[in-house]
Amino acid sequence: VEYLPTFLAAAVLLELAPVGAGLIVAARTGASLGAELAAMRVSEQIDALELLGVSPVRKLVGPRVLACVLAVPILHVLIAATALGSGFVAES
């Protein structure tokens, strides 16, 4: 029983928080970004960028990937803090 908080913290920090952050980014953000870029392809906005000489990957995909890369660690910290805080409250 005395090792339960240690095991809870290890499980949250090593397994639960990274998987939760990855699922949130992959499911929510991945689907919405894919739909948005597909709609831009259908409405020929990406073709217009290519005609202007602008790289669509650099202009459209790059900032979104950078945002996802920055959001995953923030989500990891938020999920871990919430889980550890609720574990602390439940233990008290």
PDB file of N, CA and C in Angstrom:
ATOM      1  N   VAL A   1       0.829  -1.188   0.000  1.00  0.00           N
ATOM      2  CA  VAL A   1       0.000   0.000   0.000  1.00  0.00           C
ATOM      3  C   VAL A   1       0.874   1.253   0.000  1.00  0.00           C
ATOM      4  N   GLU A   2       2.034   1.186   0.634  1.00  0.00           N
ATOM      5  CA  GLU A   2       2.890   2.368   0.718  1.00  0.00           C
ATOM      6  C   GLU A   2       3.546   2.706  -0.612  1.00  0.00           C
ATOM      7  N   TYR A   3       3.597   1.754  -1.541  1.00  0.00           N
ATOM      8  CA  TYR A   3       4.194   2.005  -2.851  1.00  0.00           C
ATOM      9  C   TYR A   3       3.176   2.449  -3.894  1.00  0.00           C
ATOM     10  N   LEU A   4       1.912   2.473  -3.529  1.00  0.00           N
ATOM     11  CA  LEU A   4       0.861   2.814  -4.486  1.00  0.00           C
ATOM     12  C   LEU A   4       1.037   4.199  -5.109  1.00  0.00           C
ATOM     13  N   PRO A   5       1.334   5.263  -4.357  1.00  0.00           N
ATOM     14  CA  PRO A   5       1.538   6.566  -5.005  1.00  0.00           C
ATOM     15  C   PRO A   5       2.705   6.574  -5.986  1.00  0.00           C
ATOM     16  N   THR A   6       3.771   5.850  -5.670  1.00  0.00           N
ATOM     17  CA  THR A   6       4.919   5.777  -6.570  1.00  0.00           C
ATOM     18  C   THR A   6       4.535   5.074  -7.864  1.00  0.00           C
ATOM     19  N   PHE A   7       3.811   3.961  -7.753  1.00  0.00           N
ATOM     20  CA  PHE A   7       3.386   3.238  -8.948  1.00  0.00           C
ATOM     21  C   PHE A   7       2.393   4.049  -9.764  1.00  0.00           C
ATOM     22  N   LEU A   8       1.514   4.770  -9.093  1.00  0.00           N
ATOM     23  CA  LEU A   8       0.560   5.624  -9.788  1.00  0.00           C
ATOM     24  C   LEU A   8       1.286   6.715 -10.567  1.00  0.00           C
ATOM     25  N   ALA A   9       2.247   7.360  -9.929  1.00  0.00           N
ATOM     26  CA  ALA A   9       3.002   8.419 -10.607  1.00  0.00           C
ATOM     27  C   ALA A   9       3.780   7.864 -11.787  1.00  0.00           C
ATOM     28  N   ALA A  10       4.403   6.719 -11.622  1.00  0.00           N
ATOM     29  CA  ALA A  10       5.163   6.115 -12.723  1.00  0.00           C
ATOM     30  C   ALA A  10       4.244   5.730 -13.875  1.00  0.00           C
ATOM     31  N   ALA A  11       3.103   5.143 -13.564  1.00  0.00           N
ATOM     32  CA  ALA A  11       2.168   4.739 -14.617  1.00  0.00           C
ATOM     33  C   ALA A  11       1.620   5.946 -15.364  1.00  0.00           C
ATOM     34  N   VAL A  12       1.307   7.000 -14.636  1.00  0.00           N
ATOM     35  CA  VAL A  12       0.770   8.205 -15.277  1.00  0.00           C
ATOM     36  C   VAL A  12       1.816   8.859 -16.158  1.00  0.00           C
ATOM     37  N   LEU A  13       3.015   9.059 -15.616  1.00  0.00           N
ATOM     38  CA  LEU A  13       4.045   9.792 -16.348  1.00  0.00           C
ATOM     39  C   LEU A  13       4.606   9.003 -17.525  1.00  0.00           C
ATOM     40  N   LEU A  14       4.686   7.688 -17.397  1.00  0.00           N
ATOM     41  CA  LEU A  14       5.299   6.887 -18.457  1.00  0.00           C
ATOM     42  C   LEU A  14       4.312   6.337 -19.470  1.00  0.00           C
ATOM     43  N   GLU A  15       3.081   6.106 -19.059  1.00  0.00           N
ATOM     44  CA  GLU A  15       2.131   5.450 -19.957  1.00  0.00           C
ATOM     45  C   GLU A  15       0.891   6.292 -20.270  1.00  0.00           C
ATOM     46  N   LEU A  16       0.178   6.682 -19.257  1.00  0.00           N
ATOM     47  CA  LEU A  16      -1.133   7.295 -19.455  1.00  0.00           C
ATOM     48  C   LEU A  16      -1.056   8.655 -20.140  1.00  0.00           C
ATOM     49  N   ALA A  17      -0.214   9.539 -19.642  1.00  0.00           N
ATOM     50  CA  ALA A  17      -0.152  10.895 -20.194  1.00  0.00           C
ATOM     51  C   ALA A  17       0.361  10.925 -21.636  1.00  0.00           C
ATOM     52  N   PRO A  18       1.432  10.204 -21.987  1.00  0.00           N
ATOM     53  CA  PRO A  18       1.869  10.237 -23.394  1.00  0.00           C
ATOM     54  C   PRO A  18       0.846   9.624 -24.352  1.00  0.00           C
ATOM     55  N   VAL A  19       0.229   8.529 -23.933  1.00  0.00           N
ATOM     56  CA  VAL A  19      -0.775   7.900 -24.797  1.00  0.00           C
ATOM     57  C   VAL A  19      -1.990   8.805 -24.943  1.00  0.00           C
ATOM     58  N   GLY A  20      -2.419   9.416 -23.854  1.00  0.00           N
ATOM     59  CA  GLY A  20      -3.558  10.332 -23.920  1.00  0.00           C
ATOM     60  C   GLY A  20      -3.279  11.525 -24.807  1.00  0.00           C
ATOM     61  N   ALA A  21      -2.098  12.120 -24.669  1.00  0.00           N
ATOM     62  CA  ALA A  21      -1.736  13.268 -25.511  1.00  0.00           C
ATOM     63  C   ALA A  21      -1.661  12.865 -26.978  1.00  0.00           C
ATOM     64  N   GLY A  22      -1.075  11.715 -27.246  1.00  0.00           N
ATOM     65  CA  GLY A  22      -0.987  11.245 -28.630  1.00  0.00           C
ATOM     66  C   GLY A  22      -2.354  10.968 -29.238  1.00  0.00           C
ATOM     67  N   LEU A  23      -3.236  10.372 -28.460  1.00  0.00           N
ATOM     68  CA  LEU A  23      -4.586  10.103 -28.962  1.00  0.00           C
ATOM     69  C   LEU A  23      -5.356  11.389 -29.233  1.00  0.00           C
ATOM     70  N   ILE A  24      -5.218  12.350 -28.359  1.00  0.00           N
ATOM     71  CA  ILE A  24      -5.920  13.621 -28.560  1.00  0.00           C
ATOM     72  C   ILE A  24      -5.429  14.305 -29.827  1.00  0.00           C
ATOM     73  N   VAL A  25      -4.124  14.364 -29.987  1.00  0.00           N
ATOM     74  CA  VAL A  25      -3.571  15.031 -31.170  1.00  0.00           C
ATOM     75  C   VAL A  25      -3.903  14.256 -32.439  1.00  0.00           C
ATOM     76  N   ALA A  26      -3.760  12.936 -32.400  1.00  0.00           N
ATOM     77  CA  ALA A  26      -4.014  12.143 -33.600  1.00  0.00           C
ATOM     78  C   ALA A  26      -5.490  12.150 -33.992  1.00  0.00           C
ATOM     79  N   ALA A  27      -6.359  11.980 -33.027  1.00  0.00           N
ATOM     80  CA  ALA A  27      -7.780  11.865 -33.349  1.00  0.00           C
ATOM     81  C   ALA A  27      -8.403  13.206 -33.683  1.00  0.00           C
ATOM     82  N   ARG A  28      -8.293  14.139 -32.783  1.00  0.00           N
ATOM     83  CA  ARG A  28      -8.972  15.421 -32.974  1.00  0.00           C
ATOM     84  C   ARG A  28      -8.274  16.288 -34.009  1.00  0.00           C
ATOM     85  N   THR A  29      -7.009  16.519 -33.807  1.00  0.00           N
ATOM     86  CA  THR A  29      -6.283  17.435 -34.676  1.00  0.00           C
ATOM     87  C   THR A  29      -6.025  16.817 -36.047  1.00  0.00           C
ATOM     88  N   GLY A  30      -5.643  15.557 -36.069  1.00  0.00           N
ATOM     89  CA  GLY A  30      -5.356  14.912 -37.347  1.00  0.00           C
ATOM     90  C   GLY A  30      -6.551  14.878 -38.271  1.00  0.00           C
ATOM     91  N   ALA A  31      -7.708  14.562 -37.734  1.00  0.00           N
ATOM     92  CA  ALA A  31      -8.914  14.508 -38.563  1.00  0.00           C
ATOM     93  C   ALA A  31      -9.307  15.887 -39.068  1.00  0.00           C
ATOM     94  N   SER A  32      -9.231  16.879 -38.197  1.00  0.00           N
ATOM     95  CA  SER A  32      -9.639  18.219 -38.633  1.00  0.00           C
ATOM     96  C   SER A  32      -8.654  18.814 -39.633  1.00  0.00           C
ATOM     97  N   LEU A  33      -7.365  18.564 -39.448  1.00  0.00           N
ATOM     98  CA  LEU A  33      -6.388  19.071 -40.408  1.00  0.00           C
ATOM     99  C   LEU A  33      -6.528  18.393 -41.761  1.00  0.00           C
ATOM    100  N   GLY A  34      -6.765  17.099 -41.741  1.00  0.00           N
ATOM    101  CA  GLY A  34      -6.972  16.386 -42.996  1.00  0.00           C
ATOM    102  C   GLY A  34      -8.200  16.877 -43.743  1.00  0.00           C
ATOM    103  N   ALA A  35      -9.279  17.103 -43.019  1.00  0.00           N
ATOM    104  CA  ALA A  35     -10.496  17.603 -43.650  1.00  0.00           C
ATOM    105  C   ALA A  35     -10.305  19.017 -44.195  1.00  0.00           C
ATOM    106  N   GLU A  36      -9.595  19.846 -43.455  1.00  0.00           N
ATOM    107  CA  GLU A  36      -9.367  21.227 -43.901  1.00  0.00           C
ATOM    108  C   GLU A  36      -8.499  21.265 -45.159  1.00  0.00           C
ATOM    109  N   LEU A  37      -7.438  20.477 -45.180  1.00  0.00           N
ATOM    110  CA  LEU A  37      -6.569  20.452 -46.366  1.00  0.00           C
ATOM    111  C   LEU A  37      -7.282  19.827 -47.568  1.00  0.00           C
ATOM    112  N   ALA A  38      -8.122  18.832 -47.330  1.00  0.00           N
ATOM    113  CA  ALA A  38      -8.884  18.239 -48.428  1.00  0.00           C
ATOM    114  C   ALA A  38      -9.884  19.240 -48.999  1.00  0.00           C
ATOM    115  N   ALA A  39     -10.523  20.009 -48.131  1.00  0.00           N
ATOM    116  CA  ALA A  39     -11.448  21.038 -48.617  1.00  0.00           C
ATOM    117  C   ALA A  39     -10.705  22.109 -49.409  1.00  0.00           C
ATOM    118  N   MET A  40      -9.487  22.413 -48.990  1.00  0.00           N
ATOM    119  CA  MET A  40      -8.690  23.396 -49.740  1.00  0.00           C
ATOM    120  C   MET A  40      -8.282  22.847 -51.101  1.00  0.00           C
ATOM    121  N   ARG A  41      -8.045  21.545 -51.187  1.00  0.00           N
ATOM    122  CA  ARG A  41      -7.710  20.933 -52.479  1.00  0.00           C
ATOM    123  C   ARG A  41      -8.927  20.958 -53.411  1.00  0.00           C
ATOM    124  N   VAL A  42     -10.094  20.654 -52.863  1.00  0.00           N
ATOM    125  CA  VAL A  42     -11.307  20.637 -53.681  1.00  0.00           C
ATOM    126  C   VAL A  42     -11.649  22.031 -54.193  1.00  0.00           C
ATOM    127  N   SER A  43     -11.472  23.038 -53.347  1.00  0.00           N
ATOM    128  CA  SER A  43     -11.800  24.404 -53.761  1.00  0.00           C
ATOM    129  C   SER A  43     -10.642  25.084 -54.503  1.00  0.00           C
ATOM    130  N   GLU A  44      -9.635  24.315 -54.853  1.00  0.00           N
ATOM    131  CA  GLU A  44      -8.497  24.744 -55.667  1.00  0.00           C
ATOM    132  C   GLU A  44      -7.661  25.847 -55.029  1.00  0.00           C
ATOM    133  N   GLN A  45      -7.695  25.961 -53.723  1.00  0.00           N
ATOM    134  CA  GLN A  45      -6.857  26.938 -53.044  1.00  0.00           C
ATOM    135  C   GLN A  45      -5.391  26.511 -53.063  1.00  0.00           C
ATOM    136  N   ILE A  46      -5.143  25.216 -52.979  1.00  0.00           N
ATOM    137  CA  ILE A  46      -3.766  24.721 -53.025  1.00  0.00           C
ATOM    138  C   ILE A  46      -3.180  24.914 -54.416  1.00  0.00           C
ATOM    139  N   ASP A  47      -3.992  24.717 -55.439  1.00  0.00           N
ATOM    140  CA  ASP A  47      -3.531  24.967 -56.803  1.00  0.00           C
ATOM    141  C   ASP A  47      -3.191  26.439 -57.000  1.00  0.00           C
ATOM    142  N   ALA A  48      -3.960  27.318 -56.392  1.00  0.00           N
ATOM    143  CA  ALA A  48      -3.685  28.749 -56.504  1.00  0.00           C
ATOM    144  C   ALA A  48      -2.355  29.095 -55.832  1.00  0.00           C
ATOM    145  N   LEU A  49      -2.066  28.470 -54.704  1.00  0.00           N
ATOM    146  CA  LEU A  49      -0.779  28.709 -54.049  1.00  0.00           C
ATOM    147  C   LEU A  49       0.374  28.240 -54.929  1.00  0.00           C
ATOM    148  N   GLU A  50       0.198  27.094 -55.585  1.00  0.00           N
ATOM    149  CA  GLU A  50       1.248  26.586 -56.473  1.00  0.00           C
ATOM    150  C   GLU A  50       1.463  27.524 -57.657  1.00  0.00           C
ATOM    151  N   LEU A  51       0.374  28.078 -58.185  1.00  0.00           N
ATOM    152  CA  LEU A  51       0.503  29.022 -59.305  1.00  0.00           C
ATOM    153  C   LEU A  51       1.219  30.308 -58.882  1.00  0.00           C
ATOM    154  N   LEU A  52       1.054  30.709 -57.638  1.00  0.00           N
ATOM    155  CA  LEU A  52       1.735  31.896 -57.135  1.00  0.00           C
ATOM    156  C   LEU A  52       3.200  31.628 -56.793  1.00  0.00           C
ATOM    157  N   GLY A  53       3.614  30.363 -56.876  1.00  0.00           N
ATOM    158  CA  GLY A  53       4.993  30.019 -56.587  1.00  0.00           C
ATOM    159  C   GLY A  53       5.275  29.796 -55.114  1.00  0.00           C
ATOM    160  N   VAL A  54       4.228  29.620 -54.332  1.00  0.00           N
ATOM    161  CA  VAL A  54       4.376  29.386 -52.902  1.00  0.00           C
ATOM    162  C   VAL A  54       4.274  27.890 -52.645  1.00  0.00           C
ATOM    163  N   SER A  55       5.154  27.368 -51.826  1.00  0.00           N
ATOM    164  CA  SER A  55       5.114  25.949 -51.488  1.00  0.00           C
ATOM    165  C   SER A  55       3.937  25.674 -50.544  1.00  0.00           C
ATOM    166  N   PRO A  56       2.961  24.871 -50.986  1.00  0.00           N
ATOM    167  CA  PRO A  56       1.821  24.574 -50.111  1.00  0.00           C
ATOM    168  C   PRO A  56       2.233  23.800 -48.861  1.00  0.00           C
ATOM    169  N   VAL A  57       3.248  22.969 -48.993  1.00  0.00           N
ATOM    170  CA  VAL A  57       3.693  22.211 -47.824  1.00  0.00           C
ATOM    171  C   VAL A  57       4.277  23.163 -46.782  1.00  0.00           C
ATOM    172  N   ARG A  58       5.099  24.088 -47.222  1.00  0.00           N
ATOM    173  CA  ARG A  58       5.721  25.023 -46.292  1.00  0.00           C
ATOM    174  C   ARG A  58       4.688  25.996 -45.717  1.00  0.00           C
ATOM    175  N   LYS A  59       3.720  26.400 -46.511  1.00  0.00           N
ATOM    176  CA  LYS A  59       2.745  27.415 -46.081  1.00  0.00           C
ATOM    177  C   LYS A  59       1.595  26.817 -45.267  1.00  0.00           C
ATOM    178  N   LEU A  60       1.149  25.610 -45.613  1.00  0.00           N
ATOM    179  CA  LEU A  60      -0.043  25.040 -44.983  1.00  0.00           C
ATOM    180  C   LEU A  60       0.269  23.924 -43.990  1.00  0.00           C
ATOM    181  N   VAL A  61       1.178  23.053 -44.349  1.00  0.00           N
ATOM    182  CA  VAL A  61       1.445  21.884 -43.510  1.00  0.00           C
ATOM    183  C   VAL A  61       2.441  22.210 -42.405  1.00  0.00           C
ATOM    184  N   GLY A  62       3.461  22.980 -42.730  1.00  0.00           N
ATOM    185  CA  GLY A  62       4.509  23.288 -41.757  1.00  0.00           C
ATOM    186  C   GLY A  62       4.016  23.889 -40.462  1.00  0.00           C
ATOM    187  N   PRO A  63       3.237  24.967 -40.499  1.00  0.00           N
ATOM    188  CA  PRO A  63       2.746  25.542 -39.238  1.00  0.00           C
ATOM    189  C   PRO A  63       1.846  24.597 -38.446  1.00  0.00           C
ATOM    190  N   ARG A  64       1.087  23.770 -39.143  1.00  0.00           N
ATOM    191  CA  ARG A  64       0.208  22.835 -38.442  1.00  0.00           C
ATOM    192  C   ARG A  64       1.014  21.740 -37.748  1.00  0.00           C
ATOM    193  N   VAL A  65       2.047  21.254 -38.413  1.00  0.00           N
ATOM    194  CA  VAL A  65       2.900  20.240 -37.797  1.00  0.00           C
ATOM    195  C   VAL A  65       3.648  20.841 -36.602  1.00  0.00           C
ATOM    196  N   LEU A  66       4.142  22.053 -36.756  1.00  0.00           N
ATOM    197  CA  LEU A  66       4.825  22.723 -35.651  1.00  0.00           C
ATOM    198  C   LEU A  66       3.884  22.909 -34.459  1.00  0.00           C
ATOM    199  N   ALA A  67       2.643  23.279 -34.732  1.00  0.00           N
ATOM    200  CA  ALA A  67       1.663  23.441 -33.648  1.00  0.00           C
ATOM    201  C   ALA A  67       1.403  22.112 -32.936  1.00  0.00           C
ATOM    202  N   CYS A  68       1.327  21.032 -33.691  1.00  0.00           N
ATOM    203  CA  CYS A  68       1.120  19.716 -33.070  1.00  0.00           C
ATOM    204  C   CYS A  68       2.327  19.308 -32.238  1.00  0.00           C
ATOM    205  N   VAL A  69       3.527  19.585 -32.751  1.00  0.00           N
ATOM    206  CA  VAL A  69       4.742  19.245 -32.010  1.00  0.00           C
ATOM    207  C   VAL A  69       4.808  20.026 -30.702  1.00  0.00           C
ATOM    208  N   LEU A  70       4.374  21.265 -30.719  1.00  0.00           N
ATOM    209  CA  LEU A  70       4.367  22.062 -29.494  1.00  0.00           C
ATOM    210  C   LEU A  70       3.217  21.683 -28.562  1.00  0.00           C
ATOM    211  N   ALA A  71       2.109  21.211 -29.117  1.00  0.00           N
ATOM    212  CA  ALA A  71       0.940  20.909 -28.292  1.00  0.00           C
ATOM    213  C   ALA A  71       1.076  19.596 -27.533  1.00  0.00           C
ATOM    214  N   VAL A  72       1.791  18.622 -28.085  1.00  0.00           N
ATOM    215  CA  VAL A  72       1.881  17.315 -27.427  1.00  0.00           C
ATOM    216  C   VAL A  72       2.555  17.401 -26.055  1.00  0.00           C
ATOM    217  N   PRO A  73       3.705  18.063 -25.902  1.00  0.00           N
ATOM    218  CA  PRO A  73       4.272  18.152 -24.544  1.00  0.00           C
ATOM    219  C   PRO A  73       3.392  18.933 -23.568  1.00  0.00           C
ATOM    220  N   ILE A  74       2.714  19.964 -24.070  1.00  0.00           N
ATOM    221  CA  ILE A  74       1.824  20.729 -23.203  1.00  0.00           C
ATOM    222  C   ILE A  74       0.664  19.859 -22.739  1.00  0.00           C
ATOM    223  N   LEU A  75       0.103  19.076 -23.650  1.00  0.00           N
ATOM    224  CA  LEU A  75      -0.968  18.154 -23.268  1.00  0.00           C
ATOM    225  C   LEU A  75      -0.463  17.093 -22.299  1.00  0.00           C
ATOM    226  N   HIS A  76       0.742  16.616 -22.523  1.00  0.00           N
ATOM    227  CA  HIS A  76       1.326  15.620 -21.627  1.00  0.00           C
ATOM    228  C   HIS A  76       1.410  16.172 -20.204  1.00  0.00           C
ATOM    229  N   VAL A  77       1.911  17.378 -20.055  1.00  0.00           N
ATOM    230  CA  VAL A  77       2.032  17.988 -18.731  1.00  0.00           C
ATOM    231  C   VAL A  77       0.656  18.208 -18.114  1.00  0.00           C
ATOM    232  N   LEU A  78      -0.296  18.671 -18.908  1.00  0.00           N
ATOM    233  CA  LEU A  78      -1.642  18.916 -18.396  1.00  0.00           C
ATOM    234  C   LEU A  78      -2.318  17.627 -17.928  1.00  0.00           C
ATOM    235  N   ILE A  79      -2.213  16.574 -18.726  1.00  0.00           N
ATOM    236  CA  ILE A  79      -2.819  15.290 -18.355  1.00  0.00           C
ATOM    237  C   ILE A  79      -2.136  14.713 -17.121  1.00  0.00           C
ATOM    238  N   ALA A  80      -0.803  14.780 -17.088  1.00  0.00           N
ATOM    239  CA  ALA A  80      -0.077  14.243 -15.940  1.00  0.00           C
ATOM    240  C   ALA A  80      -0.416  15.016 -14.669  1.00  0.00           C
ATOM    241  N   ALA A  81      -0.478  16.345 -14.752  1.00  0.00           N
ATOM    242  CA  ALA A  81      -0.798  17.149 -13.571  1.00  0.00           C
ATOM    243  C   ALA A  81      -2.211  16.855 -13.075  1.00  0.00           C
ATOM    244  N   THR A  82      -3.139  16.698 -14.000  1.00  0.00           N
ATOM    245  CA  THR A  82      -4.515  16.384 -13.616  1.00  0.00           C
ATOM    246  C   THR A  82      -4.614  15.017 -12.964  1.00  0.00           C
ATOM    247  N   ALA A  83      -3.952  14.030 -13.553  1.00  0.00           N
ATOM    248  CA  ALA A  83      -4.016  12.673 -13.000  1.00  0.00           C
ATOM    249  C   ALA A  83      -3.317  12.597 -11.644  1.00  0.00           C
ATOM    250  N   LEU A  84      -2.150  13.215 -11.535  1.00  0.00           N
ATOM    251  CA  LEU A  84      -1.443  13.169 -10.252  1.00  0.00           C
ATOM    252  C   LEU A  84      -2.177  13.978  -9.186  1.00  0.00           C
ATOM    253  N   GLY A  85      -2.763  15.093  -9.573  1.00  0.00           N
ATOM    254  CA  GLY A  85      -3.545  15.883  -8.624  1.00  0.00           C
ATOM    255  C   GLY A  85      -4.768  15.148  -8.138  1.00  0.00           C
ATOM    256  N   SER A  86      -5.462  14.484  -9.047  1.00  0.00           N
ATOM    257  CA  SER A  86      -6.644  13.715  -8.627  1.00  0.00           C
ATOM    258  C   SER A  86      -6.242  12.509  -7.802  1.00  0.00           C
ATOM    259  N   GLY A  87      -5.085  11.909  -8.098  1.00  0.00           N
ATOM    260  CA  GLY A  87      -4.591  10.808  -7.265  1.00  0.00           C
ATOM    261  C   GLY A  87      -4.233  11.273  -5.873  1.00  0.00           C
ATOM    262  N   PHE A  88      -3.669  12.482  -5.776  1.00  0.00           N
ATOM    263  CA  PHE A  88      -3.334  13.037  -4.468  1.00  0.00           C
ATOM    264  C   PHE A  88      -4.595  13.321  -3.657  1.00  0.00           C
ATOM    265  N   VAL A  89      -5.606  13.862  -4.318  1.00  0.00           N
ATOM    266  CA  VAL A  89      -6.867  14.147  -3.628  1.00  0.00           C
ATOM    267  C   VAL A  89      -7.550  12.860  -3.196  1.00  0.00           C
ATOM    268  N   ALA A  90      -7.504  11.828  -4.031  1.00  0.00           N
ATOM    269  CA  ALA A  90      -8.133  10.555  -3.677  1.00  0.00           C
ATOM    270  C   ALA A  90      -7.396   9.858  -2.535  1.00  0.00           C
ATOM    271  N   GLU A  91      -6.080  10.043  -2.471  1.00  0.00           N
ATOM    272  CA  GLU A  91      -5.284   9.415  -1.421  1.00  0.00           C
ATOM    273  C   GLU A  91      -5.491  10.102  -0.065  1.00  0.00           C
ATOM    274  N   SER A  92      -5.780  11.390  -0.098  1.00  0.00           N
ATOM    275  CA  SER A  92      -5.921  12.150   1.162  1.00  0.00           C
ATOM    276  C   SER A  92      -7.186  11.813   1.921  1.00  0.00           C
TER     277      SER A  92
END
